[in-house]
PDB file of N, CA and C in Angstrom:
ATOM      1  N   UNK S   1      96.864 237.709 129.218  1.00 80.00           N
ATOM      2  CA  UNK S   1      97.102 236.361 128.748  1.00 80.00           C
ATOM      3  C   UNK S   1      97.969 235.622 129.752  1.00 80.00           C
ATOM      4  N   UNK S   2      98.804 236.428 129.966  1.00 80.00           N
ATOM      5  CA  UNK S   2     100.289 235.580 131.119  1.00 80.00           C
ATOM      6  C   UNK S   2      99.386 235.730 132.730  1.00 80.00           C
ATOM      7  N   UNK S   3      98.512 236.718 132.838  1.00 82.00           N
ATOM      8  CA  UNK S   3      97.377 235.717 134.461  1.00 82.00           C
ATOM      9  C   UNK S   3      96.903 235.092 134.127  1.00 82.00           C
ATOM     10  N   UNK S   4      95.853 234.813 132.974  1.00 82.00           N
ATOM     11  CA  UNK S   4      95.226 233.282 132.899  1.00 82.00           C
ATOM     12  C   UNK S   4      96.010 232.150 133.170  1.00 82.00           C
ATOM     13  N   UNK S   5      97.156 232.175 131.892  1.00 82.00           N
ATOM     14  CA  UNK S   5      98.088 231.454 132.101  1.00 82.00           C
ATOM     15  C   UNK S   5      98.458 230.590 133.707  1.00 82.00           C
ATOM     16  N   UNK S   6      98.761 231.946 134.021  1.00 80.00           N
ATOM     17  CA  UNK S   6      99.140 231.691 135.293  1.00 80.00           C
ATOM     18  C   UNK S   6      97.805 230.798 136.637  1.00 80.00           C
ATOM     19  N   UNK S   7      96.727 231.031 136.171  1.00 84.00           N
ATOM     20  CA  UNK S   7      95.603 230.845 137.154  1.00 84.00           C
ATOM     21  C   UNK S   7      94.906 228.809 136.707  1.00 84.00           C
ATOM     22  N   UNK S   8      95.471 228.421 135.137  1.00 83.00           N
ATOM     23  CA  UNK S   8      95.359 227.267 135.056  1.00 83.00           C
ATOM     24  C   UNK S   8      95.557 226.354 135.805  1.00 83.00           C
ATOM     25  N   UNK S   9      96.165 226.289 136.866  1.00 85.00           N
ATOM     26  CA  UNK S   9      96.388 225.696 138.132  1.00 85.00           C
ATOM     27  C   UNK S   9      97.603 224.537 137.228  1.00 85.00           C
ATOM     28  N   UNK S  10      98.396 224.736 137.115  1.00 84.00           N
ATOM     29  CA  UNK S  10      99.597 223.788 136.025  1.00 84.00           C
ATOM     30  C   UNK S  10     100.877 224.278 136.528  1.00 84.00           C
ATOM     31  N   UNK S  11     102.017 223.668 136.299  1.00 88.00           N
ATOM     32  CA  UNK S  11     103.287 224.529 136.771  1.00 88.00           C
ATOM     33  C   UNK S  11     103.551 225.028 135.377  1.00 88.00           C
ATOM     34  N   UNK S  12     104.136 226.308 135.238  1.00 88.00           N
ATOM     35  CA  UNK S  12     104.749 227.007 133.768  1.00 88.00           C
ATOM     36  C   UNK S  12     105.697 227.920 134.531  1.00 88.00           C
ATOM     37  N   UNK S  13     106.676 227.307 133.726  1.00 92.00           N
ATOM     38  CA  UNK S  13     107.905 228.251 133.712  1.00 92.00           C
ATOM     39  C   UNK S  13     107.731 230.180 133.104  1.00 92.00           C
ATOM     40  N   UNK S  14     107.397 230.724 133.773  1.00 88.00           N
ATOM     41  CA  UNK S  14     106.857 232.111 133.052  1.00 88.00           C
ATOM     42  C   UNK S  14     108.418 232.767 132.244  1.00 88.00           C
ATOM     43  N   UNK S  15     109.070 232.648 132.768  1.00 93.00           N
ATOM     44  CA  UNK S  15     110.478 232.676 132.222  1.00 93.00           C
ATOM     45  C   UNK S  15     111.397 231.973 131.177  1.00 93.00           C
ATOM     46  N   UNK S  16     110.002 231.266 130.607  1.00 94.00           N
ATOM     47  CA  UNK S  16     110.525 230.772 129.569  1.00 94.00           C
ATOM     48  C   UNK S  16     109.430 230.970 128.462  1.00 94.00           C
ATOM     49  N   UNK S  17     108.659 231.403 128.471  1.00 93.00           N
ATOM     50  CA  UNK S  17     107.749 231.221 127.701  1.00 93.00           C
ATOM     51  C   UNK S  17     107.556 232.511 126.396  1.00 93.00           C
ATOM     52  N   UNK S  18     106.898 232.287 125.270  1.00 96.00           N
ATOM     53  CA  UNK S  18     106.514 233.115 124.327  1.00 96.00           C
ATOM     54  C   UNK S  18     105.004 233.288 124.042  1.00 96.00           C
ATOM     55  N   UNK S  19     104.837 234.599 123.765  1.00 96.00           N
ATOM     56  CA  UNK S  19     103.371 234.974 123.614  1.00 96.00           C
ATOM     57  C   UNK S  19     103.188 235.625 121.972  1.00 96.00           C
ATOM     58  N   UNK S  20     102.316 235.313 121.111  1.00 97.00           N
ATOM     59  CA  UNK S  20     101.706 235.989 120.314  1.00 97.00           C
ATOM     60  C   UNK S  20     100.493 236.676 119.506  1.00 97.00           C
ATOM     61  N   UNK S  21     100.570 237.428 119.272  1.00 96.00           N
ATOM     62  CA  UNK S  21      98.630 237.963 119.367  1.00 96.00           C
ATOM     63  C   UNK S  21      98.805 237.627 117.759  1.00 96.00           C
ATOM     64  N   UNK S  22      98.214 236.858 117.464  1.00 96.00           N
ATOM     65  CA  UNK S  22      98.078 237.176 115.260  1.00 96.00           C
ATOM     66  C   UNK S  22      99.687 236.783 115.336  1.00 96.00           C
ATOM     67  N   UNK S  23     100.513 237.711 114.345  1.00 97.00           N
ATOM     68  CA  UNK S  23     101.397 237.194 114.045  1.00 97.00           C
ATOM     69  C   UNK S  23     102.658 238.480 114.780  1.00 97.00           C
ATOM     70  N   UNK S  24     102.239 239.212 115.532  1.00 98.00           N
ATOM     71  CA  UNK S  24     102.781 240.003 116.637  1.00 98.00           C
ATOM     72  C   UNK S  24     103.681 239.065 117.814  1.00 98.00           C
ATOM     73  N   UNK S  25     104.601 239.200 117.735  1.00 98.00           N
ATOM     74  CA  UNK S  25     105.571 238.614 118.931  1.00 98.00           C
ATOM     75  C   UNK S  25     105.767 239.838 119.618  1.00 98.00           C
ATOM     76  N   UNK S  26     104.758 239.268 120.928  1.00 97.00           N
ATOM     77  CA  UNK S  26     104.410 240.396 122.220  1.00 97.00           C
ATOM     78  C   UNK S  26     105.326 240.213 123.793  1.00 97.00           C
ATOM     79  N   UNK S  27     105.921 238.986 123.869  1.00 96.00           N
ATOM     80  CA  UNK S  27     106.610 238.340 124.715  1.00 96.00           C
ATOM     81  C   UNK S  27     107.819 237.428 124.423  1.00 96.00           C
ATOM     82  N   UNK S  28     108.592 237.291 124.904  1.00 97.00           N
ATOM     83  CA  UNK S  28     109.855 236.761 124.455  1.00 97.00           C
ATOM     84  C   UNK S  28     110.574 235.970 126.077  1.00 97.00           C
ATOM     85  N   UNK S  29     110.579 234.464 126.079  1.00 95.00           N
ATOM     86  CA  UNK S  29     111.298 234.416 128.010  1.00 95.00           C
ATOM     87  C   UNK S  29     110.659 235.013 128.838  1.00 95.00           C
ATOM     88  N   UNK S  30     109.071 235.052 128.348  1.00 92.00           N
ATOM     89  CA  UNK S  30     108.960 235.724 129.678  1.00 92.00           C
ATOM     90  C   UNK S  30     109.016 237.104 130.118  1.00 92.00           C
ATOM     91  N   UNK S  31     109.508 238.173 128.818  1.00 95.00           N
ATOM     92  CA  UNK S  31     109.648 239.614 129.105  1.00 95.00           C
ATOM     93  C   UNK S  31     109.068 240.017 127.336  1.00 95.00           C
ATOM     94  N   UNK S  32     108.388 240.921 127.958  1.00 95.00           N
ATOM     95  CA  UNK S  32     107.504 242.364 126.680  1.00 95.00           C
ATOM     96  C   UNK S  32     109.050 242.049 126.144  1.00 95.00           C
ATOM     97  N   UNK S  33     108.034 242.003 124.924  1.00 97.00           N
ATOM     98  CA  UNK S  33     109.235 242.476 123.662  1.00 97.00           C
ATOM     99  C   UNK S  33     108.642 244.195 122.759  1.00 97.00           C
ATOM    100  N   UNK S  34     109.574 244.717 122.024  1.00 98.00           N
ATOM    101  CA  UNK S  34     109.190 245.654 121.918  1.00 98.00           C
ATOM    102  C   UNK S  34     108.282 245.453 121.061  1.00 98.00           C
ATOM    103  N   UNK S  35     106.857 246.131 120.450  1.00 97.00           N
ATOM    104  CA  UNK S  35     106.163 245.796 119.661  1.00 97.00           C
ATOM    105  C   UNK S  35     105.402 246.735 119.306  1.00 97.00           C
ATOM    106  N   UNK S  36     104.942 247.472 118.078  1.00 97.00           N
ATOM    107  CA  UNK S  36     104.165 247.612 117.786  1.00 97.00           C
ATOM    108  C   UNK S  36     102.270 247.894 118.250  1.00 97.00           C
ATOM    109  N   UNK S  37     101.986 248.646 118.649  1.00 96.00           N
ATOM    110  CA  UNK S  37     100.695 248.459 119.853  1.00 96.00           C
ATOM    111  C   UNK S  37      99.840 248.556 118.599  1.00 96.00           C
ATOM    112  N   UNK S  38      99.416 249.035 117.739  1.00 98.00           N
ATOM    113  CA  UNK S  38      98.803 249.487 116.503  1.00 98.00           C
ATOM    114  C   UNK S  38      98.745 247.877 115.943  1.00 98.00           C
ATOM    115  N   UNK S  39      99.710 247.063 115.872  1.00 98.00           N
ATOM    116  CA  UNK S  39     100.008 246.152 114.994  1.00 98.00           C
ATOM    117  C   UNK S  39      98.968 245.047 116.065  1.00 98.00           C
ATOM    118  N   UNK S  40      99.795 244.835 117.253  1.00 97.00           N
ATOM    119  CA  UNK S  40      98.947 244.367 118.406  1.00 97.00           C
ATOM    120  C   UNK S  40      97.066 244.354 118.309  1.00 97.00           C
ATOM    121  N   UNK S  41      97.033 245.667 118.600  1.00 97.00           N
ATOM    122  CA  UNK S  41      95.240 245.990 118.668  1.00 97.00           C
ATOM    123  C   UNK S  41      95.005 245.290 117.246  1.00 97.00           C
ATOM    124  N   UNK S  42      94.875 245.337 116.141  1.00 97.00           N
ATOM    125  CA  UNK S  42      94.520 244.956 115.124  1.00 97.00           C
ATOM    126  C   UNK S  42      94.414 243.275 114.884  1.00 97.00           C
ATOM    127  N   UNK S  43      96.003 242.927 115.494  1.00 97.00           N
ATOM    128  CA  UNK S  43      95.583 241.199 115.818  1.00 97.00           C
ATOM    129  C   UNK S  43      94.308 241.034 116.579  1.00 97.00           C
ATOM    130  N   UNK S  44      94.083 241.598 117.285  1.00 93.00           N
ATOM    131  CA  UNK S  44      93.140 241.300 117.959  1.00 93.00           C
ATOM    132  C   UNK S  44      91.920 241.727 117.627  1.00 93.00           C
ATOM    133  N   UNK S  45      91.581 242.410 116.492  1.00 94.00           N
ATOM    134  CA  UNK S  45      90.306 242.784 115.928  1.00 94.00           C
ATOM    135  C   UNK S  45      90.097 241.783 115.279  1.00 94.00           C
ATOM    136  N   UNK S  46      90.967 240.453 114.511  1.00 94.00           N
ATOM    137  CA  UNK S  46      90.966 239.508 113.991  1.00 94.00           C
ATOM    138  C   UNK S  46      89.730 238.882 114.095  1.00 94.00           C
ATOM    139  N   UNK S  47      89.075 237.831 112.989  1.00 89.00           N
ATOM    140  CA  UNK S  47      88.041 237.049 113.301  1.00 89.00           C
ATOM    141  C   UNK S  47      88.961 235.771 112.620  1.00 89.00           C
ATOM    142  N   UNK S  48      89.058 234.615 113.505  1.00 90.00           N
ATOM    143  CA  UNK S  48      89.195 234.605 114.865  1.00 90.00           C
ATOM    144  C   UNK S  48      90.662 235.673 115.234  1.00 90.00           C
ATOM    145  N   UNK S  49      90.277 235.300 116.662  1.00 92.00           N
ATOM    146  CA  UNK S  49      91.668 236.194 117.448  1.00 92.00           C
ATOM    147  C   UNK S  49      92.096 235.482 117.669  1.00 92.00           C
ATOM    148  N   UNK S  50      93.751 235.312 117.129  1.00 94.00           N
ATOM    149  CA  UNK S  50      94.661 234.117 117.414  1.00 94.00           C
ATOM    150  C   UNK S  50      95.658 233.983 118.302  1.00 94.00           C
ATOM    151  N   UNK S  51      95.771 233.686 119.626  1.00 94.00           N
ATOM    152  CA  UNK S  51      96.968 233.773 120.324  1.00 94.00           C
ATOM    153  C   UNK S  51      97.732 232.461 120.447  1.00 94.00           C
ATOM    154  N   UNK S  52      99.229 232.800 120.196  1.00 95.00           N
ATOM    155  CA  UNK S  52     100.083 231.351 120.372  1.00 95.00           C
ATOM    156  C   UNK S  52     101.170 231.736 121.735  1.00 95.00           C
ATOM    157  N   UNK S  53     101.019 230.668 122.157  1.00 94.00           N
ATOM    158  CA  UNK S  53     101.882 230.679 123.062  1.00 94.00           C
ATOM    159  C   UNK S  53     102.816 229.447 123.750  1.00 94.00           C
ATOM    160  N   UNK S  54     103.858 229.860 123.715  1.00 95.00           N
ATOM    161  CA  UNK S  54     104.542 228.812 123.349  1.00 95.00           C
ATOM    162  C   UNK S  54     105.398 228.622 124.737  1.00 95.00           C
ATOM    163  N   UNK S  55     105.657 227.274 125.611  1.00 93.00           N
ATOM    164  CA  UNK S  55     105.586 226.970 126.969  1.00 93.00           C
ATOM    165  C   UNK S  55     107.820 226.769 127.030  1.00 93.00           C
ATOM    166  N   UNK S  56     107.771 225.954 125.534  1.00 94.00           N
ATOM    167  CA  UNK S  56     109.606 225.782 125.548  1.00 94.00           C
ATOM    168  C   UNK S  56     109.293 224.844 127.125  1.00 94.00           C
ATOM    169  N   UNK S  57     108.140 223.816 127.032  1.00 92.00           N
ATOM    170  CA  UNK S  57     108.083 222.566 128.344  1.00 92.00           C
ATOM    171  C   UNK S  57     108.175 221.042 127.181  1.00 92.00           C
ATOM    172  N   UNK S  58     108.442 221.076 126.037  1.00 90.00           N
ATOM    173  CA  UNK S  58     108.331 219.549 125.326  1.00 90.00           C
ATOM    174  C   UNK S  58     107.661 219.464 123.920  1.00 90.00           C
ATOM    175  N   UNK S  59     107.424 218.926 123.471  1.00 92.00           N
ATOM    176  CA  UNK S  59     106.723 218.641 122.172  1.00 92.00           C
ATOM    177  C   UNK S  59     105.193 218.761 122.022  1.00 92.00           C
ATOM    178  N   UNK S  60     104.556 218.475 122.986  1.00 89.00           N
ATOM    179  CA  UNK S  60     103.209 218.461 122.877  1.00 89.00           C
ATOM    180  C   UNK S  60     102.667 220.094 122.416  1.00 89.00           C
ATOM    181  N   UNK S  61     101.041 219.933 121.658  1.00 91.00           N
ATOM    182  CA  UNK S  61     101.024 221.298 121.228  1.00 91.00           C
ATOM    183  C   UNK S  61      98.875 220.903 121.413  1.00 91.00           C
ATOM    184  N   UNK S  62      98.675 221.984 121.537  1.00 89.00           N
ATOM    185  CA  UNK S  62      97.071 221.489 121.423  1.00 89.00           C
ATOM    186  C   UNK S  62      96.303 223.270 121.038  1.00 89.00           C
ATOM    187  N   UNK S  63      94.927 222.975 120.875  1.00 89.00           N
ATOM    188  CA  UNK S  63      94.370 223.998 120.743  1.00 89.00           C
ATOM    189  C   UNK S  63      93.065 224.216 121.448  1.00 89.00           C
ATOM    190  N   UNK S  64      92.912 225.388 121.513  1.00 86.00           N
ATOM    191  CA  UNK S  64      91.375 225.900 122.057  1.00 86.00           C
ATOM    192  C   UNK S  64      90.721 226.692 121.246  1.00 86.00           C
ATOM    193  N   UNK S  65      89.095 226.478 122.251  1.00 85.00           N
ATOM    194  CA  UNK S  65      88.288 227.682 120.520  1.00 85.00           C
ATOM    195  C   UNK S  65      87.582 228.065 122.080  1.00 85.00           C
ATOM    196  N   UNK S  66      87.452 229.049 121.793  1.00 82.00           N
ATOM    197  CA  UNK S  66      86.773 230.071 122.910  1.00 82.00           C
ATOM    198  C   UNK S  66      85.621 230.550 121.988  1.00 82.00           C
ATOM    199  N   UNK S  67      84.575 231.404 122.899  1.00 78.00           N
ATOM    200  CA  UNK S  67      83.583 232.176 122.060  1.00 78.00           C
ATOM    201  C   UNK S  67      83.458 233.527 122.516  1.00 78.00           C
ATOM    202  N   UNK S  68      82.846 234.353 121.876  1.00 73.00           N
ATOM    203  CA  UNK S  68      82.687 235.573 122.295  1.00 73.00           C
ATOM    204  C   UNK S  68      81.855 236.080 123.770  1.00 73.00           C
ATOM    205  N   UNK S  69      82.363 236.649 124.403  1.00 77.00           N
ATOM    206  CA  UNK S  69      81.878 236.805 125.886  1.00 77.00           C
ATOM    207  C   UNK S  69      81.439 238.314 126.134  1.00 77.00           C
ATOM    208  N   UNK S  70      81.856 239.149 124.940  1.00 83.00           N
ATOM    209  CA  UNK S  70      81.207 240.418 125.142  1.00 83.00           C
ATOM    210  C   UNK S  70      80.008 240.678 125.594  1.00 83.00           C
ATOM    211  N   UNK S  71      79.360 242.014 126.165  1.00 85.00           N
ATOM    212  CA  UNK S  71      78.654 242.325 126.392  1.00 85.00           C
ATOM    213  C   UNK S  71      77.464 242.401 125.184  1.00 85.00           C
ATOM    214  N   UNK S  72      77.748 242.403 124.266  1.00 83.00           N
ATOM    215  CA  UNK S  72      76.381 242.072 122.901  1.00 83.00           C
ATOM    216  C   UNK S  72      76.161 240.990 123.019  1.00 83.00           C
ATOM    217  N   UNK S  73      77.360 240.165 123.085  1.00 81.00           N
ATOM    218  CA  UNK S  73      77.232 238.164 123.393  1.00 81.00           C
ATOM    219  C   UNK S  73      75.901 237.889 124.332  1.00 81.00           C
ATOM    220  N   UNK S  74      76.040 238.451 125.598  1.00 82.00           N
ATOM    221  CA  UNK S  74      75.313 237.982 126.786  1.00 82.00           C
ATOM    222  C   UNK S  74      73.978 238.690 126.008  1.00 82.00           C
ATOM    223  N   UNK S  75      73.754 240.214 126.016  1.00 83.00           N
ATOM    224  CA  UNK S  75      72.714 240.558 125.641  1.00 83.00           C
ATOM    225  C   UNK S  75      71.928 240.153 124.524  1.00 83.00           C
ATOM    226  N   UNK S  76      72.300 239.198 123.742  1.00 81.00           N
ATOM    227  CA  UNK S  76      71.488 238.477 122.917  1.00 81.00           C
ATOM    228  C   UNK S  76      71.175 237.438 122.966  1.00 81.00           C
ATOM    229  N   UNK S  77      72.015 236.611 123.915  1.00 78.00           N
ATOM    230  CA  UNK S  77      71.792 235.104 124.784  1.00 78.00           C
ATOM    231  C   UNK S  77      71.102 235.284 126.331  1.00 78.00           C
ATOM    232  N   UNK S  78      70.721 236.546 126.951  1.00 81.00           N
ATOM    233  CA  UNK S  78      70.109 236.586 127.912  1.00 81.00           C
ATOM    234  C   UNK S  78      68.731 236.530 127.852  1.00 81.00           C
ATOM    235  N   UNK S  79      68.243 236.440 126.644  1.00 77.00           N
ATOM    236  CA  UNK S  79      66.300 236.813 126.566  1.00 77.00           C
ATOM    237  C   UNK S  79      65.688 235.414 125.749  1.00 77.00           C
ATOM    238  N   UNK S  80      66.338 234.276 126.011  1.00 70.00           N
ATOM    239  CA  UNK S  80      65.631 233.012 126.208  1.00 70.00           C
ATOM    240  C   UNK S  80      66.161 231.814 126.667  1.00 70.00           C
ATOM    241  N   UNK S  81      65.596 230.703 127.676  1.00 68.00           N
ATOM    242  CA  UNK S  81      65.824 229.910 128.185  1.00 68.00           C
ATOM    243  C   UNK S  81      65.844 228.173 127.359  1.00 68.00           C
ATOM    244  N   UNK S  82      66.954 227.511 127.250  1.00 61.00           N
ATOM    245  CA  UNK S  82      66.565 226.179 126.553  1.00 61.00           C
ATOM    246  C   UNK S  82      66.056 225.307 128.123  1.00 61.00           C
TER     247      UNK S  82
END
């Protein structure tokens, strides 16, 4: 999550920032917090999978919806053309 982050081409303070998978606080400033890996994996079995992450750069807040990119994804979107 913190290379994407990082690859948005944006300035972010990585040292300030918070990460969460579901309702798992995985990052804290910028450093692993201790957590739960069991609790972790399971956020992420979530439908949807929710990550927050929080910049501590101002007020503004927005969202994204991503889609599934797995390998079943492609293999069922690879065998016809619009």
């Amino acid at each position: 999550v913190l290379a994407a982050l990082g690859r948005a081409g944006v300035e972010v303070d990585a040292g300030r920032l918070d990460i969460h998978l579901g309702d798992v606080w995985v990052a804290e400033g910028g450093q692993a917090r201790a957590y739960d890996e069991a609790d972790a994996h399971r956020a992420m079995q979530e439908d949807p999978v929710r990550i927050r992450i929080h910049l501590h750069a101002g007020a503004a807040s927005g969202w994204m919806w991503t889609c599934d990119l797995t390998r079943g994804y492609v293999d069922i979107n690879a065998h016809y053309r619009s």
